[in-house]
Amino acid sequence: MPPVATPTIPAAAARAGRYRWVVCGLLFAATAINYIDRQMIGVLKPVIQADLGWTEGQYADIVFWFQAAYAIGFLCMGRFIDAAGARIGYAVAFSFWTIAHVAHGFVSTVVQFAAVRFALGLGESGNFPSGLKAVTEWFPQRERALAVGIFNAGANVGAILTPMIVPAIALAWGWQMAFIATGVFSIVWLVAWLALYRRPEEHTRVSAAELALIRSDPVQPTGHLPWTRLFTMRQTWAYAIPKFLTDPIWWMFLFWLPDFLGKRYGLDLKSFGPPLIVIYLMSDVGSVIGGWASSRLIRAGRSPNVARKLTMLACALVVLPIVTVQYVDSLWTAVLLIGLATAGHQAFSANLLTLPSDLFPRTAVGSVVGIGGAAGAIGGMLIAKFVGYVLGLSNSYAPIFAVAGTAYIVALIALHLVSPRLSPAQLPLEDPTS
């Protein structure tokens, strides 16, 4: 009798259940809501600026304080989510940022607006540590980049829905009601999250086959990891430095892209919806393809190091043409170039976001994501000041897009120099009883 063949990974995955993708769907929805809440200020900027009398410098300051809170929140939230777990941690962060979002509808001065943006930044900083913690709990390494790419695509869906929904509410009932209405609607997600999310081992809808697939990676160490020790490890900086260099570019798109389209092509609250929708649809495609590409390479036998970096190199090259967009006279050619750049960012980000789970055990993922997120938010603070200064001085986006186009190549070089092989961290875990 011939020997029985060992089941292949794809065959095992086919027999396993699919509840982990329900979890991915919840993460996708939360990220969409997160980006609706944060992007609304960019879409409503002309209306609010006319009402409250902002200068370009004051708008940059408001963005700066959001980023400052985001950086502080990331450091705290990452550690909190590692301690509280993804279910409770996400619920707390989501509740906090939703309250702050609704509060935007009740402010009337620049200072008050900056204060509620600061609170929003603190709460929204919990989104990615919670989401990546959940992905680490629910997906094996070979599926994580795809799962991250899908849930990260929620950012683009949020960015698409914002110009579709928010201007209509603002034009009908005022910009204040736009914040209140979207915040109240978000409560539906919170109820669904608390009802549907548990760890895989605790969930009645997870089959034994699916649980075996989720836990098919080598056993990881457990225990308490001193948070300060993470700052001494090359693997932490392999994640944090590229975040510092590339996150600010995405923030620039979110907060200034409607302004660029208005100044360069004469669009307004009623007309920049279609270009923004096309741009962020392209971003969605990029996010999923970026995650799929490296996951496919891993399944084909490539190491995570080769798979992640090859994919990120392709993404960096896709972003590069954005340096010419300031000089393009055709609106839709500019939309294509910007859409390619945002797609490249999201594909790059889908792979970068998997690095904490590639390099660290589950007990440290939230903390590492928090450190990297804080680095990205600090970069966002700097680019807010940079953009405000450049626009105040020259009213030209050319230097801004020059920085955007080259940031990803620099980030990938930095990643490779810090971690040439993406070797997992060897963690001397502290004894929790000591």
PDB file of C-alpha atoms in Angstrom, residues 114-405:
ATOM      1  CA  ALA A 114      -7.582  71.757  18.326  1.00  0.00           C
ATOM      2  CA  ALA A 115      -8.589  70.339  21.724  1.00  0.00           C
ATOM      3  CA  VAL A 116     -11.136  67.875  20.314  1.00  0.00           C
ATOM      4  CA  ARG A 117      -8.695  66.885  17.561  1.00  0.00           C
ATOM      5  CA  PHE A 118      -6.149  66.117  20.273  1.00  0.00           C
ATOM      6  CA  ALA A 119      -8.694  63.863  22.017  1.00  0.00           C
ATOM      7  CA  LEU A 120      -9.540  62.201  18.685  1.00  0.00           C
ATOM      8  CA  GLY A 121      -5.857  61.468  18.094  1.00  0.00           C
ATOM      9  CA  LEU A 122      -5.528  59.801  21.504  1.00  0.00           C
ATOM     10  CA  GLY A 123      -8.457  57.490  20.812  1.00  0.00           C
ATOM     11  CA  GLU A 124      -7.719  56.711  17.161  1.00  0.00           C
ATOM     12  CA  SER A 125      -4.200  55.625  18.076  1.00  0.00           C
ATOM     13  CA  GLY A 126      -5.730  52.392  19.380  1.00  0.00           C
ATOM     14  CA  ASN A 127      -7.000  51.256  15.978  1.00  0.00           C
ATOM     15  CA  PHE A 128      -3.887  49.688  14.487  1.00  0.00           C
ATOM     16  CA  PRO A 129      -2.389  48.188  17.672  1.00  0.00           C
ATOM     17  CA  SER A 130      -5.762  46.524  18.321  1.00  0.00           C
ATOM     18  CA  GLY A 131      -6.243  45.416  14.728  1.00  0.00           C
ATOM     19  CA  LEU A 132      -2.753  43.984  14.348  1.00  0.00           C
ATOM     20  CA  LYS A 133      -3.031  42.278  17.726  1.00  0.00           C
ATOM     21  CA  ALA A 134      -6.244  40.636  16.491  1.00  0.00           C
ATOM     22  CA  VAL A 135      -4.622  39.580  13.199  1.00  0.00           C
ATOM     23  CA  THR A 136      -1.736  38.030  15.146  1.00  0.00           C
ATOM     24  CA  GLU A 137      -4.232  36.103  17.290  1.00  0.00           C
ATOM     25  CA  TRP A 138      -6.396  34.939  14.379  1.00  0.00           C
ATOM     26  CA  PHE A 139      -4.087  34.338  11.384  1.00  0.00           C
ATOM     27  CA  PRO A 140      -0.985  32.222  10.719  1.00  0.00           C
ATOM     28  CA  GLN A 141       2.046  34.069   9.385  1.00  0.00           C
ATOM     29  CA  ARG A 142       1.455  33.041   5.773  1.00  0.00           C
ATOM     30  CA  GLU A 143      -1.986  34.726   5.774  1.00  0.00           C
ATOM     31  CA  ARG A 144      -1.205  37.817   7.825  1.00  0.00           C
ATOM     32  CA  ALA A 145      -0.095  40.154   5.040  1.00  0.00           C
ATOM     33  CA  LEU A 146      -3.297  39.407   3.107  1.00  0.00           C
ATOM     34  CA  ALA A 147      -5.433  39.888   6.234  1.00  0.00           C
ATOM     35  CA  VAL A 148      -3.638  43.148   7.026  1.00  0.00           C
ATOM     36  CA  GLY A 149      -4.022  44.277   3.417  1.00  0.00           C
ATOM     37  CA  ILE A 150      -7.775  43.637   3.579  1.00  0.00           C
ATOM     38  CA  PHE A 151      -8.399  45.342   6.902  1.00  0.00           C
ATOM     39  CA  ASN A 152      -6.033  48.183   6.001  1.00  0.00           C
ATOM     40  CA  ALA A 153      -8.128  48.677   2.857  1.00  0.00           C
ATOM     41  CA  GLY A 154     -10.817  49.914   5.221  1.00  0.00           C
ATOM     42  CA  ALA A 155      -8.803  53.136   5.379  1.00  0.00           C
ATOM     43  CA  ASN A 156      -9.448  53.683   1.688  1.00  0.00           C
ATOM     44  CA  VAL A 157     -13.122  52.761   1.947  1.00  0.00           C
ATOM     45  CA  GLY A 158     -13.423  55.334   4.710  1.00  0.00           C
ATOM     46  CA  ALA A 159     -11.665  57.851   2.500  1.00  0.00           C
ATOM     47  CA  ILE A 160     -14.083  57.003  -0.351  1.00  0.00           C
ATOM     48  CA  LEU A 161     -17.214  57.232   1.787  1.00  0.00           C
ATOM     49  CA  THR A 162     -16.211  60.550   3.323  1.00  0.00           C
ATOM     50  CA  PRO A 163     -16.571  62.692   0.154  1.00  0.00           C
ATOM     51  CA  MET A 164     -19.687  60.713  -0.813  1.00  0.00           C
ATOM     52  CA  ILE A 165     -21.559  61.201   2.466  1.00  0.00           C
ATOM     53  CA  VAL A 166     -20.105  64.093   4.427  1.00  0.00           C
ATOM     54  CA  PRO A 167     -20.535  66.969   1.921  1.00  0.00           C
ATOM     55  CA  ALA A 168     -24.222  66.099   1.494  1.00  0.00           C
ATOM     56  CA  ILE A 169     -24.798  66.208   5.259  1.00  0.00           C
ATOM     57  CA  ALA A 170     -22.793  69.412   5.622  1.00  0.00           C
ATOM     58  CA  LEU A 171     -24.596  71.169   2.775  1.00  0.00           C
ATOM     59  CA  ALA A 172     -28.014  70.121   4.115  1.00  0.00           C
ATOM     60  CA  TRP A 173     -27.561  70.588   7.874  1.00  0.00           C
ATOM     61  CA  GLY A 174     -24.179  72.225   8.456  1.00  0.00           C
ATOM     62  CA  TRP A 175     -20.683  70.887   9.115  1.00  0.00           C
ATOM     63  CA  GLN A 176     -21.405  70.421  12.829  1.00  0.00           C
ATOM     64  CA  MET A 177     -24.172  67.894  12.141  1.00  0.00           C
ATOM     65  CA  ALA A 178     -21.817  65.937   9.855  1.00  0.00           C
ATOM     66  CA  PHE A 179     -19.641  65.113  12.872  1.00  0.00           C
ATOM     67  CA  ILE A 180     -22.590  64.283  15.130  1.00  0.00           C
ATOM     68  CA  ALA A 181     -24.427  62.044  12.639  1.00  0.00           C
ATOM     69  CA  THR A 182     -21.398  59.982  11.604  1.00  0.00           C
ATOM     70  CA  GLY A 183     -20.366  59.521  15.254  1.00  0.00           C
ATOM     71  CA  VAL A 184     -23.757  58.238  16.366  1.00  0.00           C
ATOM     72  CA  PHE A 185     -23.855  55.744  13.488  1.00  0.00           C
ATOM     73  CA  SER A 186     -20.493  54.290  14.584  1.00  0.00           C
ATOM     74  CA  ILE A 187     -22.042  52.770  17.712  1.00  0.00           C
ATOM     75  CA  VAL A 188     -23.356  49.880  15.579  1.00  0.00           C
ATOM     76  CA  TRP A 189     -19.798  48.602  15.107  1.00  0.00           C
ATOM     77  CA  LEU A 190     -19.064  48.654  18.826  1.00  0.00           C
ATOM     78  CA  VAL A 191     -22.066  46.434  19.558  1.00  0.00           C
ATOM     79  CA  ALA A 192     -21.040  43.984  16.816  1.00  0.00           C
ATOM     80  CA  TRP A 193     -17.426  43.832  18.043  1.00  0.00           C
ATOM     81  CA  LEU A 194     -18.349  43.016  21.629  1.00  0.00           C
ATOM     82  CA  ALA A 195     -20.862  40.412  20.466  1.00  0.00           C
ATOM     83  CA  LEU A 196     -18.685  38.626  17.875  1.00  0.00           C
ATOM     84  CA  TYR A 197     -15.037  38.865  18.955  1.00  0.00           C
ATOM     85  CA  ARG A 198     -13.284  36.363  21.226  1.00  0.00           C
ATOM     86  CA  ARG A 199      -9.847  34.760  21.071  1.00  0.00           C
ATOM     87  CA  PRO A 200      -9.897  31.711  18.717  1.00  0.00           C
ATOM     88  CA  GLU A 201      -9.541  29.214  21.583  1.00  0.00           C
ATOM     89  CA  GLU A 202     -12.592  30.725  23.297  1.00  0.00           C
ATOM     90  CA  HIS A 203     -14.880  30.986  20.262  1.00  0.00           C
ATOM     91  CA  THR A 204     -17.633  28.428  19.711  1.00  0.00           C
ATOM     92  CA  ARG A 205     -17.724  29.085  15.948  1.00  0.00           C
ATOM     93  CA  VAL A 206     -14.082  28.120  15.371  1.00  0.00           C
ATOM     94  CA  SER A 207     -13.633  24.517  14.264  1.00  0.00           C
ATOM     95  CA  ALA A 208     -10.747  22.343  15.405  1.00  0.00           C
ATOM     96  CA  ALA A 209      -9.344  22.443  11.863  1.00  0.00           C
ATOM     97  CA  GLU A 210      -9.431  26.230  11.708  1.00  0.00           C
ATOM     98  CA  LEU A 211      -7.852  26.536  15.146  1.00  0.00           C
ATOM     99  CA  ALA A 212      -5.079  24.156  14.066  1.00  0.00           C
ATOM    100  CA  LEU A 213      -4.449  26.315  10.983  1.00  0.00           C
ATOM    101  CA  ILE A 214      -4.377  29.517  13.053  1.00  0.00           C
ATOM    102  CA  ARG A 215      -1.888  27.963  15.484  1.00  0.00           C
ATOM    103  CA  SER A 216       0.205  26.200  12.811  1.00  0.00           C
ATOM    104  CA  ASP A 217       3.233  28.486  13.244  1.00  0.00           C
ATOM    105  CA  PRO A 218       6.036  27.436  15.631  1.00  0.00           C
ATOM    106  CA  VAL A 219       5.203  27.864  19.311  1.00  0.00           C
ATOM    107  CA  GLN A 220       6.118  31.335  20.522  1.00  0.00           C
ATOM    108  CA  PRO A 221       7.475  32.275  23.949  1.00  0.00           C
ATOM    109  CA  THR A 222       5.033  33.637  26.492  1.00  0.00           C
ATOM    110  CA  GLY A 223       5.478  35.774  29.544  1.00  0.00           C
ATOM    111  CA  HIS A 224       5.935  39.391  30.517  1.00  0.00           C
ATOM    112  CA  LEU A 225       8.236  41.456  28.297  1.00  0.00           C
ATOM    113  CA  PRO A 226       9.736  44.647  29.773  1.00  0.00           C
ATOM    114  CA  TRP A 227       8.508  47.437  27.517  1.00  0.00           C
ATOM    115  CA  THR A 228      11.723  49.473  27.711  1.00  0.00           C
ATOM    116  CA  ARG A 229      13.722  46.517  26.380  1.00  0.00           C
ATOM    117  CA  LEU A 230      11.974  46.848  23.021  1.00  0.00           C
ATOM    118  CA  PHE A 231      13.728  50.170  22.408  1.00  0.00           C
ATOM    119  CA  THR A 232      17.117  48.442  22.472  1.00  0.00           C
ATOM    120  CA  MET A 233      16.259  45.925  19.735  1.00  0.00           C
ATOM    121  CA  ARG A 234      17.084  46.327  16.042  1.00  0.00           C
ATOM    122  CA  GLN A 235      13.802  44.657  15.086  1.00  0.00           C
ATOM    123  CA  THR A 236      11.816  47.447  16.752  1.00  0.00           C
ATOM    124  CA  TRP A 237      13.643  50.084  14.723  1.00  0.00           C
ATOM    125  CA  ALA A 238      13.292  48.036  11.542  1.00  0.00           C
ATOM    126  CA  TYR A 239       9.582  48.742  11.939  1.00  0.00           C
ATOM    127  CA  ALA A 240       9.684  52.218  13.511  1.00  0.00           C
ATOM    128  CA  ILE A 241      12.063  53.971  11.093  1.00  0.00           C
ATOM    129  CA  PRO A 242      10.068  53.127   7.916  1.00  0.00           C
ATOM    130  CA  LYS A 243       6.893  54.157   9.765  1.00  0.00           C
ATOM    131  CA  PHE A 244       8.489  57.506  10.618  1.00  0.00           C
ATOM    132  CA  LEU A 245       9.381  58.042   6.957  1.00  0.00           C
ATOM    133  CA  THR A 246       6.191  56.855   5.221  1.00  0.00           C
ATOM    134  CA  ASP A 247       3.235  57.484   7.552  1.00  0.00           C
ATOM    135  CA  PRO A 248       3.573  61.273   7.131  1.00  0.00           C
ATOM    136  CA  ILE A 249       2.964  60.919   3.391  1.00  0.00           C
ATOM    137  CA  TRP A 250      -0.386  59.271   3.993  1.00  0.00           C
ATOM    138  CA  TRP A 251      -1.300  61.964   6.520  1.00  0.00           C
ATOM    139  CA  MET A 252      -0.441  64.592   3.934  1.00  0.00           C
ATOM    140  CA  PHE A 253      -2.801  62.982   1.422  1.00  0.00           C
ATOM    141  CA  LEU A 254      -5.608  62.732   3.965  1.00  0.00           C
ATOM    142  CA  PHE A 255      -5.413  66.282   5.274  1.00  0.00           C
ATOM    143  CA  TRP A 256      -4.257  68.281   2.223  1.00  0.00           C
ATOM    144  CA  LEU A 257      -5.348  66.421  -0.911  1.00  0.00           C
ATOM    145  CA  PRO A 258      -8.768  68.158  -1.147  1.00  0.00           C
ATOM    146  CA  ASP A 259      -6.960  71.474  -0.699  1.00  0.00           C
ATOM    147  CA  PHE A 260      -4.509  70.626  -3.512  1.00  0.00           C
ATOM    148  CA  LEU A 261      -7.333  69.636  -5.877  1.00  0.00           C
ATOM    149  CA  GLY A 262      -9.166  72.841  -5.027  1.00  0.00           C
ATOM    150  CA  LYS A 263      -6.193  75.159  -5.550  1.00  0.00           C
ATOM    151  CA  ARG A 264      -4.723  73.415  -8.616  1.00  0.00           C
ATOM    152  CA  TYR A 265      -7.902  72.374 -10.457  1.00  0.00           C
ATOM    153  CA  GLY A 266     -10.635  74.611  -9.002  1.00  0.00           C
ATOM    154  CA  LEU A 267     -12.630  71.847  -7.311  1.00  0.00           C
ATOM    155  CA  ASP A 268     -14.898  72.534  -4.345  1.00  0.00           C
ATOM    156  CA  LEU A 269     -17.073  70.690  -1.810  1.00  0.00           C
ATOM    157  CA  LYS A 270     -19.541  69.719  -4.539  1.00  0.00           C
ATOM    158  CA  SER A 271     -17.031  68.586  -7.185  1.00  0.00           C
ATOM    159  CA  PHE A 272     -13.980  66.914  -5.613  1.00  0.00           C
ATOM    160  CA  GLY A 273     -15.935  63.804  -4.610  1.00  0.00           C
ATOM    161  CA  PRO A 274     -15.409  61.806  -7.865  1.00  0.00           C
ATOM    162  CA  PRO A 275     -11.612  62.382  -8.030  1.00  0.00           C
ATOM    163  CA  LEU A 276     -11.201  61.428  -4.366  1.00  0.00           C
ATOM    164  CA  ILE A 277     -13.323  58.309  -4.856  1.00  0.00           C
ATOM    165  CA  VAL A 278     -11.164  57.176  -7.797  1.00  0.00           C
ATOM    166  CA  ILE A 279      -7.958  57.847  -5.855  1.00  0.00           C
ATOM    167  CA  TYR A 280      -9.025  55.840  -2.837  1.00  0.00           C
ATOM    168  CA  LEU A 281     -10.524  53.023  -4.915  1.00  0.00           C
ATOM    169  CA  MET A 282      -7.060  52.653  -6.430  1.00  0.00           C
ATOM    170  CA  SER A 283      -5.660  52.688  -2.896  1.00  0.00           C
ATOM    171  CA  ASP A 284      -7.975  49.834  -1.931  1.00  0.00           C
ATOM    172  CA  VAL A 285      -6.733  47.739  -4.829  1.00  0.00           C
ATOM    173  CA  GLY A 286      -3.147  48.504  -3.873  1.00  0.00           C
ATOM    174  CA  SER A 287      -3.667  47.498  -0.254  1.00  0.00           C
ATOM    175  CA  VAL A 288      -5.119  44.089  -1.128  1.00  0.00           C
ATOM    176  CA  ILE A 289      -2.638  43.384  -3.940  1.00  0.00           C
ATOM    177  CA  GLY A 290       0.295  44.350  -1.719  1.00  0.00           C
ATOM    178  CA  GLY A 291      -0.788  41.939   0.998  1.00  0.00           C
ATOM    179  CA  TRP A 292      -1.640  39.204  -1.514  1.00  0.00           C
ATOM    180  CA  ALA A 293       1.682  39.530  -3.357  1.00  0.00           C
ATOM    181  CA  SER A 294       3.970  38.876  -0.386  1.00  0.00           C
ATOM    182  CA  SER A 295       1.669  36.142   0.951  1.00  0.00           C
ATOM    183  CA  ARG A 296       1.786  34.482  -2.481  1.00  0.00           C
ATOM    184  CA  LEU A 297       5.587  34.673  -2.533  1.00  0.00           C
ATOM    185  CA  ILE A 298       5.770  33.052   0.911  1.00  0.00           C
ATOM    186  CA  ARG A 299       3.457  30.239  -0.201  1.00  0.00           C
ATOM    187  CA  ALA A 300       5.709  29.780  -3.246  1.00  0.00           C
ATOM    188  CA  GLY A 301       8.670  29.150  -0.947  1.00  0.00           C
ATOM    189  CA  ARG A 302      10.244  32.590  -0.587  1.00  0.00           C
ATOM    190  CA  SER A 303      11.331  33.669   2.868  1.00  0.00           C
ATOM    191  CA  PRO A 304       9.317  36.431   4.586  1.00  0.00           C
ATOM    192  CA  ASN A 305      12.400  38.644   4.215  1.00  0.00           C
ATOM    193  CA  VAL A 306      12.502  38.279   0.424  1.00  0.00           C
ATOM    194  CA  ALA A 307       8.727  38.338  -0.005  1.00  0.00           C
ATOM    195  CA  ARG A 308       8.170  41.496   2.056  1.00  0.00           C
ATOM    196  CA  LYS A 309      11.097  43.463   0.621  1.00  0.00           C
ATOM    197  CA  LEU A 310      10.512  42.580  -3.038  1.00  0.00           C
ATOM    198  CA  THR A 311       6.897  43.652  -2.711  1.00  0.00           C
ATOM    199  CA  MET A 312       7.865  46.861  -0.896  1.00  0.00           C
ATOM    200  CA  LEU A 313      10.408  47.702  -3.605  1.00  0.00           C
ATOM    201  CA  ALA A 314       7.727  47.431  -6.282  1.00  0.00           C
ATOM    202  CA  CYS A 315       5.468  49.664  -4.188  1.00  0.00           C
ATOM    203  CA  ALA A 316       8.192  52.299  -3.754  1.00  0.00           C
ATOM    204  CA  LEU A 317       8.680  52.462  -7.534  1.00  0.00           C
ATOM    205  CA  VAL A 318       4.936  52.866  -8.094  1.00  0.00           C
ATOM    206  CA  VAL A 319       4.898  55.926  -5.799  1.00  0.00           C
ATOM    207  CA  LEU A 320       7.832  57.694  -7.490  1.00  0.00           C
ATOM    208  CA  PRO A 321       5.920  59.420 -10.383  1.00  0.00           C
ATOM    209  CA  ILE A 322       3.993  61.551  -7.846  1.00  0.00           C
ATOM    210  CA  VAL A 323       6.933  64.006  -7.943  1.00  0.00           C
ATOM    211  CA  THR A 324       5.600  65.333 -11.283  1.00  0.00           C
ATOM    212  CA  VAL A 325       1.946  65.863 -10.345  1.00  0.00           C
ATOM    213  CA  GLN A 326       2.248  69.573  -9.529  1.00  0.00           C
ATOM    214  CA  TYR A 327       3.125  70.222 -13.183  1.00  0.00           C
ATOM    215  CA  VAL A 328       0.275  68.187 -14.722  1.00  0.00           C
ATOM    216  CA  ASP A 329      -2.519  70.289 -16.250  1.00  0.00           C
ATOM    217  CA  SER A 330      -5.047  67.481 -16.731  1.00  0.00           C
ATOM    218  CA  LEU A 331      -7.129  66.754 -13.631  1.00  0.00           C
ATOM    219  CA  TRP A 332      -7.604  63.069 -14.437  1.00  0.00           C
ATOM    220  CA  THR A 333      -3.931  62.514 -15.254  1.00  0.00           C
ATOM    221  CA  ALA A 334      -3.173  63.998 -11.853  1.00  0.00           C
ATOM    222  CA  VAL A 335      -5.789  61.728 -10.284  1.00  0.00           C
ATOM    223  CA  LEU A 336      -4.093  58.708 -11.907  1.00  0.00           C
ATOM    224  CA  LEU A 337      -0.668  59.716 -10.564  1.00  0.00           C
ATOM    225  CA  ILE A 338      -2.001  60.403  -7.077  1.00  0.00           C
ATOM    226  CA  GLY A 339      -4.013  57.174  -7.123  1.00  0.00           C
ATOM    227  CA  LEU A 340      -0.906  55.186  -8.056  1.00  0.00           C
ATOM    228  CA  ALA A 341       0.981  56.841  -5.203  1.00  0.00           C
ATOM    229  CA  THR A 342      -1.729  56.135  -2.616  1.00  0.00           C
ATOM    230  CA  ALA A 343      -2.052  52.548  -3.905  1.00  0.00           C
ATOM    231  CA  GLY A 344       1.704  52.140  -3.585  1.00  0.00           C
ATOM    232  CA  HIS A 345       1.594  53.523  -0.057  1.00  0.00           C
ATOM    233  CA  GLN A 346      -1.144  51.135   1.028  1.00  0.00           C
ATOM    234  CA  ALA A 347       0.579  48.126  -0.522  1.00  0.00           C
ATOM    235  CA  PHE A 348       3.859  49.143   1.136  1.00  0.00           C
ATOM    236  CA  SER A 349       2.016  49.676   4.421  1.00  0.00           C
ATOM    237  CA  ALA A 350       0.263  46.290   4.262  1.00  0.00           C
ATOM    238  CA  ASN A 351       3.683  44.635   4.282  1.00  0.00           C
ATOM    239  CA  LEU A 352       5.255  46.985   6.789  1.00  0.00           C
ATOM    240  CA  LEU A 353       2.392  46.395   9.212  1.00  0.00           C
ATOM    241  CA  THR A 354       3.072  42.652   9.204  1.00  0.00           C
ATOM    242  CA  LEU A 355       6.642  43.086  10.464  1.00  0.00           C
ATOM    243  CA  PRO A 356       5.817  43.198  14.206  1.00  0.00           C
ATOM    244  CA  SER A 357       4.119  39.802  13.948  1.00  0.00           C
ATOM    245  CA  ASP A 358       6.994  38.492  11.782  1.00  0.00           C
ATOM    246  CA  LEU A 359       9.666  39.676  14.205  1.00  0.00           C
ATOM    247  CA  PHE A 360       8.063  39.440  17.671  1.00  0.00           C
ATOM    248  CA  PRO A 361       5.891  37.014  19.651  1.00  0.00           C
ATOM    249  CA  ARG A 362       2.200  37.789  20.190  1.00  0.00           C
ATOM    250  CA  THR A 363       2.894  39.089  23.711  1.00  0.00           C
ATOM    251  CA  ALA A 364       4.892  42.014  22.285  1.00  0.00           C
ATOM    252  CA  VAL A 365       3.055  42.856  19.053  1.00  0.00           C
ATOM    253  CA  GLY A 366       0.822  45.599  20.468  1.00  0.00           C
ATOM    254  CA  SER A 367       3.742  47.341  22.144  1.00  0.00           C
ATOM    255  CA  VAL A 368       5.904  47.247  19.008  1.00  0.00           C
ATOM    256  CA  VAL A 369       3.028  48.525  16.880  1.00  0.00           C
ATOM    257  CA  GLY A 370       2.592  51.313  19.412  1.00  0.00           C
ATOM    258  CA  ILE A 371       6.242  52.339  19.197  1.00  0.00           C
ATOM    259  CA  GLY A 372       6.174  52.309  15.397  1.00  0.00           C
ATOM    260  CA  GLY A 373       2.883  54.176  15.313  1.00  0.00           C
ATOM    261  CA  ALA A 374       4.302  56.831  17.610  1.00  0.00           C
ATOM    262  CA  ALA A 375       7.276  57.203  15.270  1.00  0.00           C
ATOM    263  CA  GLY A 376       4.908  57.603  12.323  1.00  0.00           C
ATOM    264  CA  ALA A 377       2.846  60.190  14.189  1.00  0.00           C
ATOM    265  CA  ILE A 378       5.984  62.181  15.054  1.00  0.00           C
ATOM    266  CA  GLY A 379       6.774  62.159  11.343  1.00  0.00           C
ATOM    267  CA  GLY A 380       3.211  63.359  10.775  1.00  0.00           C
ATOM    268  CA  MET A 381       3.777  66.261  13.176  1.00  0.00           C
ATOM    269  CA  LEU A 382       6.855  67.274  11.221  1.00  0.00           C
ATOM    270  CA  ILE A 383       5.156  67.077   7.840  1.00  0.00           C
ATOM    271  CA  ALA A 384       2.229  69.144   9.109  1.00  0.00           C
ATOM    272  CA  LYS A 385       4.650  71.930   9.983  1.00  0.00           C
ATOM    273  CA  PHE A 386       6.532  71.413   6.708  1.00  0.00           C
ATOM    274  CA  VAL A 387       3.404  71.593   4.552  1.00  0.00           C
ATOM    275  CA  GLY A 388       2.085  74.613   6.446  1.00  0.00           C
ATOM    276  CA  TYR A 389       5.422  76.394   6.029  1.00  0.00           C
ATOM    277  CA  VAL A 390       5.772  75.574   2.308  1.00  0.00           C
ATOM    278  CA  LEU A 391       2.208  76.614   1.468  1.00  0.00           C
ATOM    279  CA  GLY A 392       2.489  79.773   3.530  1.00  0.00           C
ATOM    280  CA  LEU A 393       5.750  80.673   1.810  1.00  0.00           C
ATOM    281  CA  SER A 394       5.112  79.685  -1.815  1.00  0.00           C
ATOM    282  CA  ASN A 395       1.594  78.206  -2.105  1.00  0.00           C
ATOM    283  CA  SER A 396       3.222  75.416  -4.169  1.00  0.00           C
ATOM    284  CA  TYR A 397       2.881  71.684  -3.603  1.00  0.00           C
ATOM    285  CA  ALA A 398       5.962  70.813  -5.698  1.00  0.00           C
ATOM    286  CA  PRO A 399       8.399  70.414  -2.740  1.00  0.00           C
ATOM    287  CA  ILE A 400       5.763  68.443  -0.839  1.00  0.00           C
ATOM    288  CA  PHE A 401       5.260  65.915  -3.637  1.00  0.00           C
ATOM    289  CA  ALA A 402       9.030  65.644  -4.117  1.00  0.00           C
ATOM    290  CA  VAL A 403       9.310  64.447  -0.518  1.00  0.00           C
ATOM    291  CA  ALA A 404       6.332  62.114  -0.967  1.00  0.00           C
ATOM    292  CA  GLY A 405       7.766  60.445  -4.064  1.00  0.00           C
TER     293      GLY A 405
END
